[in-house]
Amino acid sequence: MATNFPQGFRWGTATAAHQVEGGNWNNDWWAWEHAPNTPCEEPSGDACDQLNRYDSDIALCAALGFDNYRFSIEWSRIEPEPGEFSMAALDHYRRVLASCHAHGIEPVVTFHHFTTPRWVAAEGGWHTASTVDRFLRFAEKSVNHLGDLIGTACTINEPNIVSFIGYQLAFFPPGVADDAQFEAANANFIDAHRRVVPILKGGPGDFPVGLTLSMADYQAVPEGDADAIKRRDHVRAVSEDQFLDIVGNDDFLGVQVYSRTRVGPNSVLGGEEGVPTLPMGYEFWPESLGACLRRAWDYTGGSVPLLVTENGIGTNDDSQRIDYVQRALEGVLACIADGIDVRGYTYWSLMDNFEWAFGYRPRFGIIEVDRETQRRTVKPSGEWLSGIVRANSLG
Ligand code: GCO
């Protein structure tokens, strides 16, 4: 098999505002972290203080050879109260974007990555239709201020995860298990994505726009069992297909994959004996990336180019990270060899950061962050990945 990636293949790393900036006290996640009886292991606090350290973080990303950095803008900073926009916050993100350009890094900007302002949550949040209009207004204001510096835009990060974990598992805010609200949240996210694309395209700048979707390699167990396949297809339809149905006219689809999910005739199953379980609770399964890229490509009939906007592993064993990424990238190369249009790979994450309800325990970074001093240290996996990025080859 060829070990070289195509010329122009894009290499990036990713973060999200709430996971790295610090002090995002005005959103629903901060409230969730501090509410009694939620599953959060610890609050986000200062996170990685990227609010202040963005320039040196972007410089590090560039020094490792990456050509793009994916990050999100924080709605609760930009619009702290309904209709009250902070020019200072927007100017902050202009400086972040300018820093990317100064370091030769393309900024890949996500407009919604899990967090919603407290005031939006108080008005009902994503199961409420008015949230869509609120989001569109925020996106329009933001793109008008920032668009000329944006390289690529991601509309909404993993809407399927926000709805499933927030409205079924009650593990993310708003922390309910309610079928009607779950369906409403999915419908509102779909509506929001559809309607925000022309808004982002209508502002200054000219950049590709797409959705970033969480996918899993859903496997029917036992293999070939009709009932298991039926259940698997149902789970997949709710979690993935209704979103894949709306991306055909977009510039790209952001595929985000971490593991597989085994589905039996009656329910989703746990891990298989003998397969290592990671701190996130799911299996070490690097082959899931190739499987999901194939499925996204087949399902959409090849109508939209694919970009891996997240793939990675939370582990304390850095050599396990190298093994994971090596095998995931082999999957990407095999997809490309089969004619699947995969344009780039983004490793989650540039640095160890706030992993939502799990706190700082799962370590996804190729850069370690000292929680006391905020000192950054590139891990061996970071140097290893940097070598692949520079060679544009698995070698
Ligand atoms: C995700 C998120 C990230 C997570 C990452 C690791 O989209 O789930 O984009 O915020 O940190 O996936 O779990």
PDB file of C-alpha atoms in Angstrom, residues 80-316:
ATOM      1  CA  PRO A  80     -23.043  37.795  26.922  1.00  0.00           C
ATOM      2  CA  GLU A  81     -26.691  38.925  27.091  1.00  0.00           C
ATOM      3  CA  PRO A  82     -29.431  38.707  24.451  1.00  0.00           C
ATOM      4  CA  GLY A  83     -28.564  41.023  21.578  1.00  0.00           C
ATOM      5  CA  GLU A  84     -25.639  42.576  23.461  1.00  0.00           C
ATOM      6  CA  PHE A  85     -22.532  41.888  21.428  1.00  0.00           C
ATOM      7  CA  SER A  86     -19.056  42.353  22.827  1.00  0.00           C
ATOM      8  CA  MET A  87     -16.796  44.075  20.327  1.00  0.00           C
ATOM      9  CA  ALA A  88     -13.899  43.324  22.660  1.00  0.00           C
ATOM     10  CA  ALA A  89     -14.616  39.581  22.432  1.00  0.00           C
ATOM     11  CA  LEU A  90     -14.976  39.736  18.653  1.00  0.00           C
ATOM     12  CA  ASP A  91     -11.721  41.676  18.455  1.00  0.00           C
ATOM     13  CA  HIS A  92     -10.073  39.022  20.602  1.00  0.00           C
ATOM     14  CA  TYR A  93     -11.012  36.381  18.026  1.00  0.00           C
ATOM     15  CA  ARG A  94      -9.742  38.665  15.241  1.00  0.00           C
ATOM     16  CA  ARG A  95      -6.396  38.641  17.005  1.00  0.00           C
ATOM     17  CA  VAL A  96      -6.503  34.830  17.268  1.00  0.00           C
ATOM     18  CA  LEU A  97      -7.239  34.597  13.549  1.00  0.00           C
ATOM     19  CA  ALA A  98      -4.489  37.090  12.741  1.00  0.00           C
ATOM     20  CA  SER A  99      -2.073  35.058  14.860  1.00  0.00           C
ATOM     21  CA  CYS A 100      -2.909  31.968  12.790  1.00  0.00           C
ATOM     22  CA  HIS A 101      -2.139  33.812   9.578  1.00  0.00           C
ATOM     23  CA  ALA A 102       1.072  35.257  11.032  1.00  0.00           C
ATOM     24  CA  HIS A 103       2.250  31.712  11.827  1.00  0.00           C
ATOM     25  CA  GLY A 104       1.249  30.305   8.439  1.00  0.00           C
ATOM     26  CA  ILE A 105      -1.666  28.374   9.934  1.00  0.00           C
ATOM     27  CA  GLU A 106      -5.097  28.227   8.321  1.00  0.00           C
ATOM     28  CA  PRO A 107      -7.795  28.951  10.925  1.00  0.00           C
ATOM     29  CA  VAL A 108     -10.614  26.398  10.913  1.00  0.00           C
ATOM     30  CA  VAL A 109     -13.370  28.035  12.932  1.00  0.00           C
ATOM     31  CA  THR A 110     -16.229  26.207  14.648  1.00  0.00           C
ATOM     32  CA  PHE A 111     -19.259  28.377  15.420  1.00  0.00           C
ATOM     33  CA  HIS A 112     -20.825  26.089  18.013  1.00  0.00           C
ATOM     34  CA  HIS A 113     -18.831  23.554  19.968  1.00  0.00           C
ATOM     35  CA  PHE A 114     -21.056  22.158  22.734  1.00  0.00           C
ATOM     36  CA  THR A 115     -21.464  25.345  24.805  1.00  0.00           C
ATOM     37  CA  THR A 116     -24.465  27.661  24.794  1.00  0.00           C
ATOM     38  CA  PRO A 117     -24.792  30.957  26.717  1.00  0.00           C
ATOM     39  CA  ARG A 118     -26.562  30.671  30.045  1.00  0.00           C
ATOM     40  CA  TRP A 119     -29.279  33.051  28.888  1.00  0.00           C
ATOM     41  CA  VAL A 120     -30.032  30.851  25.841  1.00  0.00           C
ATOM     42  CA  ALA A 121     -30.168  27.761  28.070  1.00  0.00           C
ATOM     43  CA  ALA A 122     -32.498  29.623  30.444  1.00  0.00           C
ATOM     44  CA  GLU A 123     -34.849  30.281  27.524  1.00  0.00           C
ATOM     45  CA  GLY A 124     -34.956  26.554  26.796  1.00  0.00           C
ATOM     46  CA  GLY A 125     -31.751  25.697  24.936  1.00  0.00           C
ATOM     47  CA  TRP A 126     -31.553  23.509  21.854  1.00  0.00           C
ATOM     48  CA  HIS A 127     -34.892  21.748  22.197  1.00  0.00           C
ATOM     49  CA  THR A 128     -36.498  25.178  21.784  1.00  0.00           C
ATOM     50  CA  ALA A 129     -36.964  26.525  18.256  1.00  0.00           C
ATOM     51  CA  SER A 130     -36.079  30.107  19.217  1.00  0.00           C
ATOM     52  CA  THR A 131     -32.514  28.944  19.921  1.00  0.00           C
ATOM     53  CA  VAL A 132     -32.049  28.487  16.180  1.00  0.00           C
ATOM     54  CA  ASP A 133     -32.858  32.148  15.524  1.00  0.00           C
ATOM     55  CA  ARG A 134     -30.600  33.188  18.390  1.00  0.00           C
ATOM     56  CA  PHE A 135     -27.757  31.116  16.953  1.00  0.00           C
ATOM     57  CA  LEU A 136     -28.235  32.529  13.455  1.00  0.00           C
ATOM     58  CA  ARG A 137     -28.061  36.091  14.770  1.00  0.00           C
ATOM     59  CA  PHE A 138     -24.856  35.298  16.689  1.00  0.00           C
ATOM     60  CA  ALA A 139     -23.335  33.597  13.628  1.00  0.00           C
ATOM     61  CA  GLU A 140     -24.181  36.520  11.353  1.00  0.00           C
ATOM     62  CA  LYS A 141     -22.715  39.081  13.712  1.00  0.00           C
ATOM     63  CA  SER A 142     -19.591  36.973  14.159  1.00  0.00           C
ATOM     64  CA  VAL A 143     -18.988  36.237  10.510  1.00  0.00           C
ATOM     65  CA  ASN A 144     -19.438  39.891   9.627  1.00  0.00           C
ATOM     66  CA  HIS A 145     -16.649  40.745  12.053  1.00  0.00           C
ATOM     67  CA  LEU A 146     -14.343  37.800  11.399  1.00  0.00           C
ATOM     68  CA  GLY A 147     -15.153  36.311   7.997  1.00  0.00           C
ATOM     69  CA  ASP A 148     -12.343  37.916   6.010  1.00  0.00           C
ATOM     70  CA  LEU A 149      -9.812  36.033   8.176  1.00  0.00           C
ATOM     71  CA  ILE A 150     -11.541  32.620   8.310  1.00  0.00           C
ATOM     72  CA  GLY A 151      -9.968  29.745   6.381  1.00  0.00           C
ATOM     73  CA  THR A 152     -12.637  27.065   6.821  1.00  0.00           C
ATOM     74  CA  ALA A 153     -15.869  27.159   8.846  1.00  0.00           C
ATOM     75  CA  CYS A 154     -17.538  24.358  10.781  1.00  0.00           C
ATOM     76  CA  THR A 155     -21.129  25.190  11.640  1.00  0.00           C
ATOM     77  CA  ILE A 156     -22.065  22.992  14.595  1.00  0.00           C
ATOM     78  CA  ASN A 157     -19.818  20.460  16.286  1.00  0.00           C
ATOM     79  CA  GLU A 158     -21.357  17.032  16.802  1.00  0.00           C
ATOM     80  CA  PRO A 159     -24.996  18.076  17.134  1.00  0.00           C
ATOM     81  CA  ASN A 160     -25.786  14.367  17.490  1.00  0.00           C
ATOM     82  CA  ILE A 161     -23.642  14.157  20.618  1.00  0.00           C
ATOM     83  CA  VAL A 162     -25.081  17.306  22.209  1.00  0.00           C
ATOM     84  CA  SER A 163     -28.594  15.961  21.719  1.00  0.00           C
ATOM     85  CA  PHE A 164     -27.929  12.331  22.643  1.00  0.00           C
ATOM     86  CA  ILE A 165     -25.763  12.901  25.695  1.00  0.00           C
ATOM     87  CA  GLY A 166     -27.715  15.952  26.869  1.00  0.00           C
ATOM     88  CA  TYR A 167     -31.266  14.742  26.178  1.00  0.00           C
ATOM     89  CA  GLN A 168     -31.011  10.942  26.481  1.00  0.00           C
ATOM     90  CA  LEU A 169     -28.097  10.051  28.750  1.00  0.00           C
ATOM     91  CA  ALA A 170     -28.417  13.182  30.957  1.00  0.00           C
ATOM     92  CA  PHE A 171     -24.639  13.292  31.137  1.00  0.00           C
ATOM     93  CA  PHE A 172     -24.266  16.699  29.421  1.00  0.00           C
ATOM     94  CA  PRO A 173     -26.489  19.743  29.979  1.00  0.00           C
ATOM     95  CA  PRO A 174     -29.423  20.124  30.166  1.00  0.00           C
ATOM     96  CA  GLY A 175     -29.166  16.676  31.793  1.00  0.00           C
ATOM     97  CA  VAL A 176     -32.522  15.161  30.921  1.00  0.00           C
ATOM     98  CA  ALA A 177     -33.745  11.902  29.430  1.00  0.00           C
ATOM     99  CA  ASP A 178     -36.696  13.009  27.348  1.00  0.00           C
ATOM    100  CA  ASP A 179     -37.565  11.590  23.926  1.00  0.00           C
ATOM    101  CA  ALA A 180     -39.628  14.561  22.769  1.00  0.00           C
ATOM    102  CA  GLN A 181     -36.924  17.058  23.713  1.00  0.00           C
ATOM    103  CA  PHE A 182     -34.281  14.827  22.122  1.00  0.00           C
ATOM    104  CA  GLU A 183     -36.156  14.800  18.830  1.00  0.00           C
ATOM    105  CA  ALA A 184     -36.768  18.535  19.008  1.00  0.00           C
ATOM    106  CA  ALA A 185     -33.071  19.206  19.658  1.00  0.00           C
ATOM    107  CA  ASN A 186     -32.066  17.098  16.644  1.00  0.00           C
ATOM    108  CA  ALA A 187     -34.594  18.896  14.449  1.00  0.00           C
ATOM    109  CA  ASN A 188     -33.396  22.300  15.650  1.00  0.00           C
ATOM    110  CA  PHE A 189     -29.766  21.446  14.995  1.00  0.00           C
ATOM    111  CA  ILE A 190     -30.651  20.299  11.492  1.00  0.00           C
ATOM    112  CA  ASP A 191     -32.581  23.502  10.905  1.00  0.00           C
ATOM    113  CA  ALA A 192     -29.730  25.583  12.342  1.00  0.00           C
ATOM    114  CA  HIS A 193     -27.102  23.950  10.135  1.00  0.00           C
ATOM    115  CA  ARG A 194     -29.175  24.355   6.987  1.00  0.00           C
ATOM    116  CA  ARG A 195     -29.903  27.994   7.663  1.00  0.00           C
ATOM    117  CA  VAL A 196     -26.491  29.054   8.927  1.00  0.00           C
ATOM    118  CA  VAL A 197     -24.617  27.865   5.809  1.00  0.00           C
ATOM    119  CA  PRO A 198     -25.929  30.704   3.580  1.00  0.00           C
ATOM    120  CA  ILE A 199     -25.331  33.200   6.393  1.00  0.00           C
ATOM    121  CA  LEU A 200     -21.691  32.178   6.693  1.00  0.00           C
ATOM    122  CA  LYS A 201     -21.323  32.248   2.935  1.00  0.00           C
ATOM    123  CA  GLY A 202     -23.001  35.649   2.726  1.00  0.00           C
ATOM    124  CA  GLY A 203     -20.503  37.425   4.976  1.00  0.00           C
ATOM    125  CA  PRO A 204     -17.036  38.709   4.116  1.00  0.00           C
ATOM    126  CA  GLY A 205     -14.445  36.134   3.050  1.00  0.00           C
ATOM    127  CA  ASP A 206     -14.812  33.122   0.830  1.00  0.00           C
ATOM    128  CA  PHE A 207     -14.252  29.842   2.646  1.00  0.00           C
ATOM    129  CA  PRO A 208     -15.590  26.297   2.666  1.00  0.00           C
ATOM    130  CA  VAL A 209     -18.411  25.565   5.121  1.00  0.00           C
ATOM    131  CA  GLY A 210     -19.405  22.190   6.532  1.00  0.00           C
ATOM    132  CA  LEU A 211     -20.899  20.236   9.403  1.00  0.00           C
ATOM    133  CA  THR A 212     -18.733  18.223  11.812  1.00  0.00           C
ATOM    134  CA  LEU A 213     -20.432  14.973  12.744  1.00  0.00           C
ATOM    135  CA  SER A 214     -19.574  12.401  15.390  1.00  0.00           C
ATOM    136  CA  MET A 215     -19.529   8.954  13.808  1.00  0.00           C
ATOM    137  CA  ALA A 216     -18.867   5.503  15.222  1.00  0.00           C
ATOM    138  CA  ASP A 217     -18.177   2.213  13.525  1.00  0.00           C
ATOM    139  CA  TYR A 218     -21.516   0.604  14.409  1.00  0.00           C
ATOM    140  CA  GLN A 219     -21.148  -3.169  14.251  1.00  0.00           C
ATOM    141  CA  ALA A 220     -23.996  -5.680  14.442  1.00  0.00           C
ATOM    142  CA  VAL A 221     -23.273  -8.481  16.935  1.00  0.00           C
ATOM    143  CA  PRO A 222     -23.395 -11.333  16.161  1.00  0.00           C
ATOM    144  CA  GLU A 223     -22.281 -10.405  12.680  1.00  0.00           C
ATOM    145  CA  GLY A 224     -24.966 -11.056  10.107  1.00  0.00           C
ATOM    146  CA  ASP A 225     -27.758 -11.462  12.681  1.00  0.00           C
ATOM    147  CA  ALA A 226     -30.893  -9.935  11.169  1.00  0.00           C
ATOM    148  CA  ASP A 227     -32.223  -8.493  14.439  1.00  0.00           C
ATOM    149  CA  ALA A 228     -28.856  -7.033  15.360  1.00  0.00           C
ATOM    150  CA  ILE A 229     -28.567  -5.453  11.916  1.00  0.00           C
ATOM    151  CA  LYS A 230     -32.046  -4.009  12.257  1.00  0.00           C
ATOM    152  CA  ARG A 231     -31.231  -2.476  15.630  1.00  0.00           C
ATOM    153  CA  ARG A 232     -27.847  -1.248  14.398  1.00  0.00           C
ATOM    154  CA  ASP A 233     -29.470   0.453  11.433  1.00  0.00           C
ATOM    155  CA  HIS A 234     -32.018   2.122  13.689  1.00  0.00           C
ATOM    156  CA  VAL A 235     -29.345   3.474  16.063  1.00  0.00           C
ATOM    157  CA  ARG A 236     -27.355   4.711  13.102  1.00  0.00           C
ATOM    158  CA  ALA A 237     -30.354   6.336  11.457  1.00  0.00           C
ATOM    159  CA  VAL A 238     -31.036   8.441  14.541  1.00  0.00           C
ATOM    160  CA  SER A 239     -27.443   9.234  15.356  1.00  0.00           C
ATOM    161  CA  GLU A 240     -25.932   9.704  11.912  1.00  0.00           C
ATOM    162  CA  ASP A 241     -28.206   9.376   8.918  1.00  0.00           C
ATOM    163  CA  GLN A 242     -30.565  12.248   9.618  1.00  0.00           C
ATOM    164  CA  PHE A 243     -27.499  14.513   9.652  1.00  0.00           C
ATOM    165  CA  LEU A 244     -25.806  12.891   6.652  1.00  0.00           C
ATOM    166  CA  ASP A 245     -29.036  13.581   4.783  1.00  0.00           C
ATOM    167  CA  ILE A 246     -28.459  17.349   4.944  1.00  0.00           C
ATOM    168  CA  VAL A 247     -24.791  17.694   3.964  1.00  0.00           C
ATOM    169  CA  GLY A 248     -24.899  16.818   0.261  1.00  0.00           C
ATOM    170  CA  ASN A 249     -24.627  20.437  -0.909  1.00  0.00           C
ATOM    171  CA  ASP A 250     -21.987  21.479   1.601  1.00  0.00           C
ATOM    172  CA  ASP A 251     -18.330  22.095   0.758  1.00  0.00           C
ATOM    173  CA  PHE A 252     -17.163  19.249   2.980  1.00  0.00           C
ATOM    174  CA  LEU A 253     -18.285  16.887   5.705  1.00  0.00           C
ATOM    175  CA  GLY A 254     -16.216  16.876   8.882  1.00  0.00           C
ATOM    176  CA  VAL A 255     -15.943  13.272  10.070  1.00  0.00           C
ATOM    177  CA  GLN A 256     -15.088  12.770  13.761  1.00  0.00           C
ATOM    178  CA  VAL A 257     -14.374   9.270  14.952  1.00  0.00           C
ATOM    179  CA  TYR A 258     -12.909   7.674  18.076  1.00  0.00           C
ATOM    180  CA  SER A 259     -14.132   4.094  18.355  1.00  0.00           C
ATOM    181  CA  ARG A 260     -16.666   1.446  17.390  1.00  0.00           C
ATOM    182  CA  THR A 261     -20.049   0.683  18.944  1.00  0.00           C
ATOM    183  CA  ARG A 262     -21.291  -2.902  19.057  1.00  0.00           C
ATOM    184  CA  VAL A 263     -25.025  -3.331  18.718  1.00  0.00           C
ATOM    185  CA  GLY A 264     -26.876  -6.516  19.641  1.00  0.00           C
ATOM    186  CA  PRO A 265     -30.424  -7.556  18.714  1.00  0.00           C
ATOM    187  CA  ASN A 266     -31.918  -5.742  21.704  1.00  0.00           C
ATOM    188  CA  SER A 267     -29.487  -3.079  22.773  1.00  0.00           C
ATOM    189  CA  VAL A 268     -26.134  -1.395  22.413  1.00  0.00           C
ATOM    190  CA  LEU A 269     -23.469  -3.680  23.886  1.00  0.00           C
ATOM    191  CA  GLY A 270     -20.318  -2.984  25.867  1.00  0.00           C
ATOM    192  CA  GLY A 271     -16.783  -3.739  24.749  1.00  0.00           C
ATOM    193  CA  GLU A 272     -15.555  -7.111  23.621  1.00  0.00           C
ATOM    194  CA  GLU A 273     -13.424  -9.216  25.911  1.00  0.00           C
ATOM    195  CA  GLY A 274      -9.755  -8.866  25.085  1.00  0.00           C
ATOM    196  CA  VAL A 275     -10.100  -5.415  23.492  1.00  0.00           C
ATOM    197  CA  PRO A 276      -8.531  -2.693  25.673  1.00  0.00           C
ATOM    198  CA  THR A 277     -10.912  -0.116  27.158  1.00  0.00           C
ATOM    199  CA  LEU A 278      -9.763   3.509  27.239  1.00  0.00           C
ATOM    200  CA  PRO A 279     -10.316   6.067  30.047  1.00  0.00           C
ATOM    201  CA  MET A 280     -13.346   7.335  28.071  1.00  0.00           C
ATOM    202  CA  GLY A 281     -15.033   3.973  28.609  1.00  0.00           C
ATOM    203  CA  TYR A 282     -14.969   2.851  24.987  1.00  0.00           C
ATOM    204  CA  GLU A 283     -12.700   0.435  23.155  1.00  0.00           C
ATOM    205  CA  PHE A 284      -9.317   1.040  21.565  1.00  0.00           C
ATOM    206  CA  TRP A 285     -10.423   0.639  17.959  1.00  0.00           C
ATOM    207  CA  PRO A 286      -8.368   2.725  15.513  1.00  0.00           C
ATOM    208  CA  GLU A 287      -9.888   0.938  12.505  1.00  0.00           C
ATOM    209  CA  SER A 288     -13.124   2.846  13.196  1.00  0.00           C
ATOM    210  CA  LEU A 289     -11.850   5.883  11.286  1.00  0.00           C
ATOM    211  CA  GLY A 290     -11.479   4.088   7.958  1.00  0.00           C
ATOM    212  CA  ALA A 291     -14.803   2.322   8.459  1.00  0.00           C
ATOM    213  CA  CYS A 292     -16.667   5.589   9.105  1.00  0.00           C
ATOM    214  CA  LEU A 293     -15.049   7.423   6.193  1.00  0.00           C
ATOM    215  CA  ARG A 294     -16.220   4.600   3.925  1.00  0.00           C
ATOM    216  CA  ARG A 295     -19.706   4.717   5.355  1.00  0.00           C
ATOM    217  CA  ALA A 296     -19.973   8.523   5.047  1.00  0.00           C
ATOM    218  CA  TRP A 297     -18.774   8.295   1.449  1.00  0.00           C
ATOM    219  CA  ASP A 298     -21.158   5.467   0.541  1.00  0.00           C
ATOM    220  CA  TYR A 299     -24.139   7.005   2.298  1.00  0.00           C
ATOM    221  CA  THR A 300     -23.701  10.409   0.641  1.00  0.00           C
ATOM    222  CA  GLY A 301     -22.932   8.820  -2.734  1.00  0.00           C
ATOM    223  CA  GLY A 302     -19.605  10.612  -2.874  1.00  0.00           C
ATOM    224  CA  SER A 303     -21.422  13.939  -3.176  1.00  0.00           C
ATOM    225  CA  VAL A 304     -19.330  15.737  -0.571  1.00  0.00           C
ATOM    226  CA  PRO A 305     -15.561  15.695   0.107  1.00  0.00           C
ATOM    227  CA  LEU A 306     -14.559  14.385   3.511  1.00  0.00           C
ATOM    228  CA  LEU A 307     -12.276  15.994   6.039  1.00  0.00           C
ATOM    229  CA  VAL A 308     -11.283  14.241   9.252  1.00  0.00           C
ATOM    230  CA  THR A 309     -11.974  17.114  11.642  1.00  0.00           C
ATOM    231  CA  GLU A 310     -11.333  15.000  14.751  1.00  0.00           C
ATOM    232  CA  ASN A 311      -9.656  11.702  15.528  1.00  0.00           C
ATOM    233  CA  GLY A 312      -7.575  10.853  18.533  1.00  0.00           C
ATOM    234  CA  ILE A 313      -7.225   8.990  21.770  1.00  0.00           C
ATOM    235  CA  GLY A 314      -7.411   9.891  25.447  1.00  0.00           C
ATOM    236  CA  THR A 315      -4.703   7.871  27.160  1.00  0.00           C
ATOM    237  CA  ASN A 316      -1.885   8.162  29.684  1.00  0.00           C
TER     238      ASN A 316
END
